[in-house]
XYZ file of C-alpha atoms in Angstrom:
422
model
C 0.000 0.000 0.000
C 1.346 3.430 -0.948
C 2.393 5.759 1.847
C -0.214 8.312 0.784
C -2.987 5.730 0.945
C -1.934 4.646 4.437
C -1.837 8.221 5.703
C -5.255 8.906 4.208
C -6.742 5.841 5.907
C -5.201 6.789 9.262
C -6.431 10.377 9.091
C -9.925 9.255 8.108
C -10.018 6.672 10.914
C -8.753 9.166 13.488
C -11.270 11.746 12.316
C -14.041 9.230 12.956
C -12.527 8.286 16.311
C -12.269 11.853 17.562
C -15.804 12.552 16.330
C -17.062 9.692 18.494
C -15.088 10.973 21.479
C -16.315 14.548 21.179
C -19.954 13.612 20.574
C -20.207 11.016 23.356
C -23.083 11.473 25.823
C -22.370 9.443 28.999
C -25.252 9.221 31.496
C -25.352 7.508 34.864
C -28.318 5.172 34.422
C -27.971 2.723 37.305
C -26.043 1.293 40.243
C -26.185 -2.495 40.186
C -24.344 -5.466 41.739
C -21.511 -6.386 39.379
C -22.749 -9.956 38.909
C -25.961 -8.592 37.387
C -24.398 -6.353 34.758
C -20.686 -6.913 34.156
C -19.867 -9.005 31.067
C -17.949 -12.118 32.055
C -18.441 -11.700 35.806
C -18.773 -15.128 37.411
C -19.607 -16.264 40.941
C -15.922 -16.312 41.936
C -14.540 -13.541 39.697
C -12.465 -10.579 40.797
C -11.632 -7.927 38.207
C -8.740 -5.524 38.816
C -7.039 -2.399 37.516
C -4.474 -2.333 34.733
C -3.345 -4.988 32.271
C -3.436 -8.739 33.073
C -1.222 -9.954 35.919
C -0.817 -13.136 37.943
C -1.274 -13.214 41.721
C 2.376 -14.059 42.377
C 3.525 -10.996 40.403
C 1.055 -8.543 41.958
C 2.130 -5.618 44.119
C 1.215 -5.291 47.808
C -1.786 -2.945 47.400
C -3.320 -5.136 44.691
C -2.963 -8.283 46.778
C -4.347 -6.556 49.852
C -7.328 -5.253 47.891
C -8.090 -8.718 46.562
C -7.886 -10.186 50.065
C -10.129 -7.421 51.424
C -12.632 -8.019 48.656
C -12.671 -11.767 49.308
C -13.354 -11.112 52.994
C -16.135 -8.686 51.982
C -17.644 -11.412 49.785
C -17.432 -13.954 52.612
C -15.077 -16.247 50.711
C -12.310 -16.001 53.308
C -11.677 -14.697 56.816
C -7.956 -13.983 56.621
C -5.057 -13.295 54.284
C -3.957 -16.923 54.499
C -7.385 -18.301 53.595
C -7.750 -15.870 50.696
C -4.280 -16.568 49.351
C -4.905 -20.319 49.466
C -8.078 -19.958 47.387
C -6.303 -17.835 44.790
C -3.313 -20.159 44.553
C -5.630 -23.148 44.144
C -7.273 -21.463 41.158
C -10.627 -20.923 42.862
C -10.701 -17.220 41.981
C -10.717 -15.875 38.426
C -8.584 -12.722 38.111
C -9.070 -10.483 35.089
C -8.551 -6.811 34.103
C -11.496 -4.428 34.450
C -10.875 -2.964 31.007
C -11.365 -6.364 29.380
C -14.934 -6.291 30.708
C -15.860 -2.688 29.928
C -15.111 -1.489 33.447
C -12.719 0.743 35.396
C -11.668 1.025 39.020
C -9.412 3.397 41.009
C -6.023 2.279 42.397
C -6.214 -1.548 42.791
C -9.681 -1.205 41.284
C -10.996 -4.569 42.444
C -14.583 -5.444 41.513
C -16.328 -8.565 42.831
C -19.793 -10.044 42.203
C -21.644 -8.456 45.137
C -20.126 -4.993 44.815
C -22.526 -2.497 43.227
C -20.991 -0.677 40.254
C -21.877 2.520 38.448
C -23.678 1.791 35.183
C -22.997 4.465 32.559
C -24.576 4.452 29.110
C -23.219 6.412 26.187
C -26.553 7.618 24.823
C -25.022 8.641 21.504
C -23.476 5.278 20.630
C -25.266 2.822 22.915
C -22.288 1.256 24.690
C -22.639 0.626 28.433
C -19.711 0.704 30.847
C -19.131 0.190 34.552
C -17.178 1.796 37.369
C -16.077 0.816 40.853
C -16.753 3.080 43.802
C -13.930 5.313 45.058
C -13.020 4.830 48.714
C -9.836 5.206 50.709
C -9.445 1.749 52.238
C -9.757 -1.427 50.175
C -8.635 0.200 46.918
C -5.282 0.872 48.634
C -5.027 -2.700 49.897
C -6.596 -2.478 53.350
C -8.426 -5.579 54.540
C -9.265 -4.842 58.178
C -12.775 -4.538 59.662
C -13.019 -0.807 58.974
C -12.107 -1.344 55.322
C -14.713 -4.079 54.876
C -17.302 -1.897 56.617
C -16.736 0.865 54.040
C -17.631 -1.521 51.214
C -20.601 -2.816 53.182
C -21.945 0.712 53.753
C -21.725 1.417 50.034
C -23.405 -1.903 49.209
C -26.191 -1.791 51.789
C -26.989 1.927 52.083
C -25.601 4.267 49.441
C -25.778 2.213 46.239
C -29.417 1.044 46.652
C -30.470 4.609 47.498
C -28.826 6.064 44.394
C -30.348 3.316 42.260
C -33.781 4.089 43.698
C -33.311 7.792 42.963
C -32.241 6.998 39.395
C -35.363 4.847 39.095
C -37.394 7.930 39.965
C -35.663 9.888 37.204
C -36.315 7.116 34.687
C -39.907 6.873 35.826
C -40.370 10.562 35.028
C -39.119 10.046 31.475
C -35.494 10.928 32.079
C -32.410 8.977 31.044
C -30.352 9.364 34.192
C -27.760 11.960 35.215
C -25.806 13.717 32.476
C -22.182 13.209 33.530
C -20.569 15.105 30.665
C -22.478 18.233 31.624
C -21.322 17.933 35.233
C -17.735 17.378 34.120
C -17.752 20.474 31.882
C -19.135 22.616 34.705
C -16.691 21.164 37.233
C -13.758 22.178 35.025
C -15.039 25.762 35.174
C -15.004 25.452 38.967
C -11.351 24.413 39.250
C -11.434 20.607 38.973
C -9.199 18.626 36.666
C -11.373 15.573 37.487
C -8.676 13.074 38.374
C -7.052 14.047 41.661
C -9.453 16.948 42.199
C -13.117 16.104 41.520
C -14.397 18.274 44.397
C -16.709 20.434 42.302
C -17.888 17.362 40.402
C -18.897 15.690 43.656
C -20.801 18.789 44.784
C -22.588 19.099 41.438
C -23.501 15.418 41.421
C -24.843 15.681 44.969
C -27.007 18.639 43.915
C -28.313 16.597 40.976
C -29.166 13.434 42.912
C -30.237 14.769 46.334
C -33.746 15.977 45.366
C -34.487 12.480 44.041
C -32.914 10.858 47.098
C -35.183 12.953 49.300
C -38.229 12.003 47.234
C -37.498 8.288 47.350
C -36.055 7.934 50.858
C -38.234 6.361 53.529
C -35.564 6.487 56.213
C -34.429 9.916 57.433
C -31.446 8.464 59.269
C -30.188 6.777 56.106
C -30.731 9.969 54.135
C -28.649 11.829 56.710
C -25.918 9.203 56.420
C -25.858 9.510 52.639
C -25.660 13.300 52.641
C -22.837 13.077 55.181
C -21.160 10.523 52.911
C -21.101 12.995 50.019
C -20.019 15.862 52.281
C -17.058 13.922 53.686
C -16.028 12.134 50.463
C -15.139 14.924 48.048
C -13.300 12.516 45.739
C -16.537 10.542 45.134
C -17.097 11.897 41.627
C -13.841 10.381 40.399
C -15.532 7.018 39.892
C -18.218 8.696 37.767
C -15.693 10.723 35.766
C -13.677 7.558 35.127
C -16.714 5.597 33.979
C -17.901 8.467 31.778
C -14.445 8.573 30.182
C -14.493 4.804 29.693
C -17.901 5.045 27.973
C -16.507 7.861 25.829
C -13.340 6.030 24.778
C -14.976 2.645 24.211
C -17.139 4.247 21.537
C -13.916 5.117 19.683
C -12.499 1.610 19.965
C -11.818 -0.886 17.200
C -11.811 1.528 14.258
C -9.650 0.072 11.483
C -6.439 2.040 10.917
C -7.004 4.405 13.877
C -3.873 5.231 15.891
C -5.798 6.719 18.819
C -5.108 5.414 22.327
C -8.343 4.195 23.940
C -6.988 2.800 27.226
C -4.169 3.686 29.617
C -4.117 1.608 32.807
C -1.701 0.388 35.495
C -1.663 -2.605 37.833
C 1.132 -1.414 40.110
C 3.742 -3.422 38.223
C 3.071 -2.726 34.551
C 1.503 0.052 32.509
C -0.669 -0.991 29.559
C -2.307 0.788 26.641
C -4.809 -0.201 23.983
C -5.122 1.385 20.545
C -8.329 1.744 18.552
C -7.033 0.171 15.318
C -5.440 -2.714 17.234
C -8.563 -3.868 19.090
C -8.314 -5.313 22.585
C -4.613 -6.147 22.570
C -2.521 -4.787 25.457
C 0.849 -3.114 24.858
C 2.853 -3.036 28.039
C 5.856 -1.482 29.768
C 6.981 -1.070 33.389
C 4.921 1.160 35.683
C 6.889 4.171 36.925
C 7.407 5.715 40.337
C 5.373 8.897 40.715
C 7.247 12.164 41.253
C 5.396 14.393 43.655
C 4.748 15.427 47.227
C 4.695 12.903 50.068
C 2.771 13.110 53.300
C 4.920 13.611 56.447
C 6.828 10.468 57.354
C 6.872 9.005 53.839
C 9.315 9.160 50.939
C 9.843 7.698 47.476
C 11.268 4.447 48.865
C 7.843 3.767 50.432
C 5.964 4.228 47.163
C 4.402 1.569 45.015
C 4.808 2.033 41.259
C 1.929 3.689 39.420
C -1.403 1.880 39.844
C -5.036 2.205 38.785
C -7.447 2.569 35.869
C -7.877 6.290 36.592
C -5.590 7.281 33.688
C -8.688 6.746 31.535
C -9.362 10.399 32.448
C -6.184 11.568 30.697
C -6.986 9.265 27.783
C -10.211 11.262 27.335
C -8.579 14.695 27.694
C -8.973 15.617 31.363
C -6.914 14.915 34.508
C -3.293 15.757 33.774
C -4.344 17.155 30.393
C -6.322 19.847 32.242
C -3.767 20.754 34.907
C -3.726 24.426 33.899
C -7.381 24.549 34.831
C -6.808 23.451 38.430
C -4.156 25.468 40.292
C -5.477 24.124 43.602
C -4.273 20.637 42.669
C -0.656 21.841 42.643
C -0.626 21.943 46.432
C -1.202 18.188 46.335
C 0.881 17.031 43.353
C 3.612 19.675 43.473
C 4.971 22.005 40.794
C 4.059 25.532 39.778
C 1.277 27.168 37.800
C 3.775 27.554 34.956
C 4.465 23.812 35.034
C 0.739 23.085 34.847
C 0.299 25.399 31.856
C 3.343 23.880 30.149
C 2.030 20.327 30.550
C -1.421 21.303 29.313
C -0.070 22.949 26.163
C 2.507 20.218 25.581
C -0.227 17.604 25.338
C -1.468 19.318 22.183
C 1.632 17.998 20.412
C 0.618 14.350 20.898
C -3.146 14.605 20.338
C -5.392 15.107 17.307
C -7.959 17.651 18.527
C -9.008 20.204 21.108
C -12.067 19.245 23.119
C -15.192 21.265 22.374
C -16.769 20.558 25.788
C -13.899 20.351 28.281
C -12.658 23.941 28.221
C -9.920 25.808 30.089
C -10.909 29.349 31.133
C -7.248 30.297 31.720
C -6.516 29.555 28.048
C -9.389 31.775 26.825
C -11.709 28.762 26.965
C -9.595 26.675 24.626
C -10.406 22.983 24.798
C -8.197 20.375 26.429
C -5.926 18.283 24.218
C -7.865 15.144 23.294
C -7.112 11.959 21.362
C -3.607 10.622 22.046
C -1.943 9.442 18.819
C 0.714 6.738 19.205
C 2.566 8.089 16.151
C 2.926 11.549 17.684
C 4.067 10.159 21.041
C 6.851 8.137 19.424
C 7.832 10.874 16.954
C 8.029 13.705 19.511
C 9.209 11.691 22.493
C 6.538 13.462 24.561
C 4.644 11.150 26.894
C 1.127 11.716 28.265
C 1.091 13.478 31.643
C -0.905 11.786 34.415
C -1.555 13.284 37.837
C -2.338 10.630 40.386
C -2.265 9.429 43.967
C 0.728 7.562 45.390
C 0.014 4.290 47.180
C 2.308 2.771 49.794
C 3.943 -0.415 48.529
C 2.696 -2.371 51.539
C -1.005 -3.312 51.598
C -3.321 -1.304 53.801
C -1.166 1.715 54.606
C -2.943 3.710 51.935
C -2.325 6.937 50.092
C 1.009 8.546 50.992
C 1.086 11.421 48.530
C 0.324 12.489 44.979
C 2.223 13.653 41.941
C 2.950 13.406 38.241
C 3.863 10.304 36.260
C 4.228 9.349 32.613
C 3.737 5.997 30.875
C 6.701 3.995 29.599
C 7.650 4.859 26.013
C 8.103 1.121 25.517
C 4.317 0.627 25.455
C 3.841 3.170 22.645
C 6.746 1.848 20.577
C 5.431 -1.688 20.970
C 1.976 -0.523 19.867
C 3.435 1.217 16.820
C 5.330 -1.946 15.874
C 2.125 -3.927 16.320
C 0.325 -1.437 14.133
C 2.941 -1.779 11.385
C 2.663 -5.571 11.507
C -1.133 -5.606 11.398
C -1.418 -3.176 8.503
C 1.723 -4.459 6.763
C 3.485 -1.114 6.652
């Protein structure tokens, strides 16, 4: 095939891909137990963040999260019992992204855990997201950690589902997440490490329906307190909205757009639209940032979580200039944030027409990572993220900036050349 023909096919495919990304309409339509909605979820399945990985190769936080989840499910009562079941092959371990789902940090999803159900109303695909909390996702498996999952499962999730049922019953679709995300960016969020405004806007959207459908004032008080004390809550919705956005742009022949970036705490993996569901992998990096008192880089686990789906869709680190408040958490200066935000334009194919940056005269965020541009320029996507302690259960010890391994993008480009015989 002539070089001109190949370039024409790529540009046409990427034009279609970016059109699907920019016109996506993700709505929260339900909150359901994973076993009821997640493709491929079995009675003893646990899905996790990042690319595929075996138990024996997993990092501490991932193992701890799996143990905590097994205790939550009632499959085990201790680390030893859980580990024995996994080693005997009783538990199926699989990446969230291979089942249309995402989860923060270790990202573990099990059959009983209610997940966010987000439908892309424009293209019809449905995707799923794990709740954000500060215990099990970091590898904790004590009683307090299990109680946090139980509270979500027994109190919060059924109440939100009931409220969404009220919206559907009145002829609505659900809650428009893209609209909330656009407004939250105006209010200083970047929607990865700082989803504070997003959480407040979501609470304002759902609370009237929660009040209408609640029959228990004490539970309603608990739920409102939950939102008030959990300002990072909206991250799980932003992640799932981004997953529903990017999945619509997946599997377009000849497209060089990145549709997935995800980490399991050991490896960093990407997927590319024109290469289907194949993972391209490199080593996960150590995050450079600010540590909480008493911790340092030697305590840190390598990069972990599915939350880089936000950067894949043009927010998070790609919107750092929009969120100066986040710099107090991840480090750096306002100039650094502006530099990163502009630099991302060199490796993407479009500016977003919905996610806008007031500081840049309402210019859109860089959207649609192109593997060719990453390899050609040597510029890697910027991700702002939390830092997990390498030992299970200690939790978040800081936050900062990280980039994927170039190896993953070069491998994807080689795979692209092989598939399309370039």
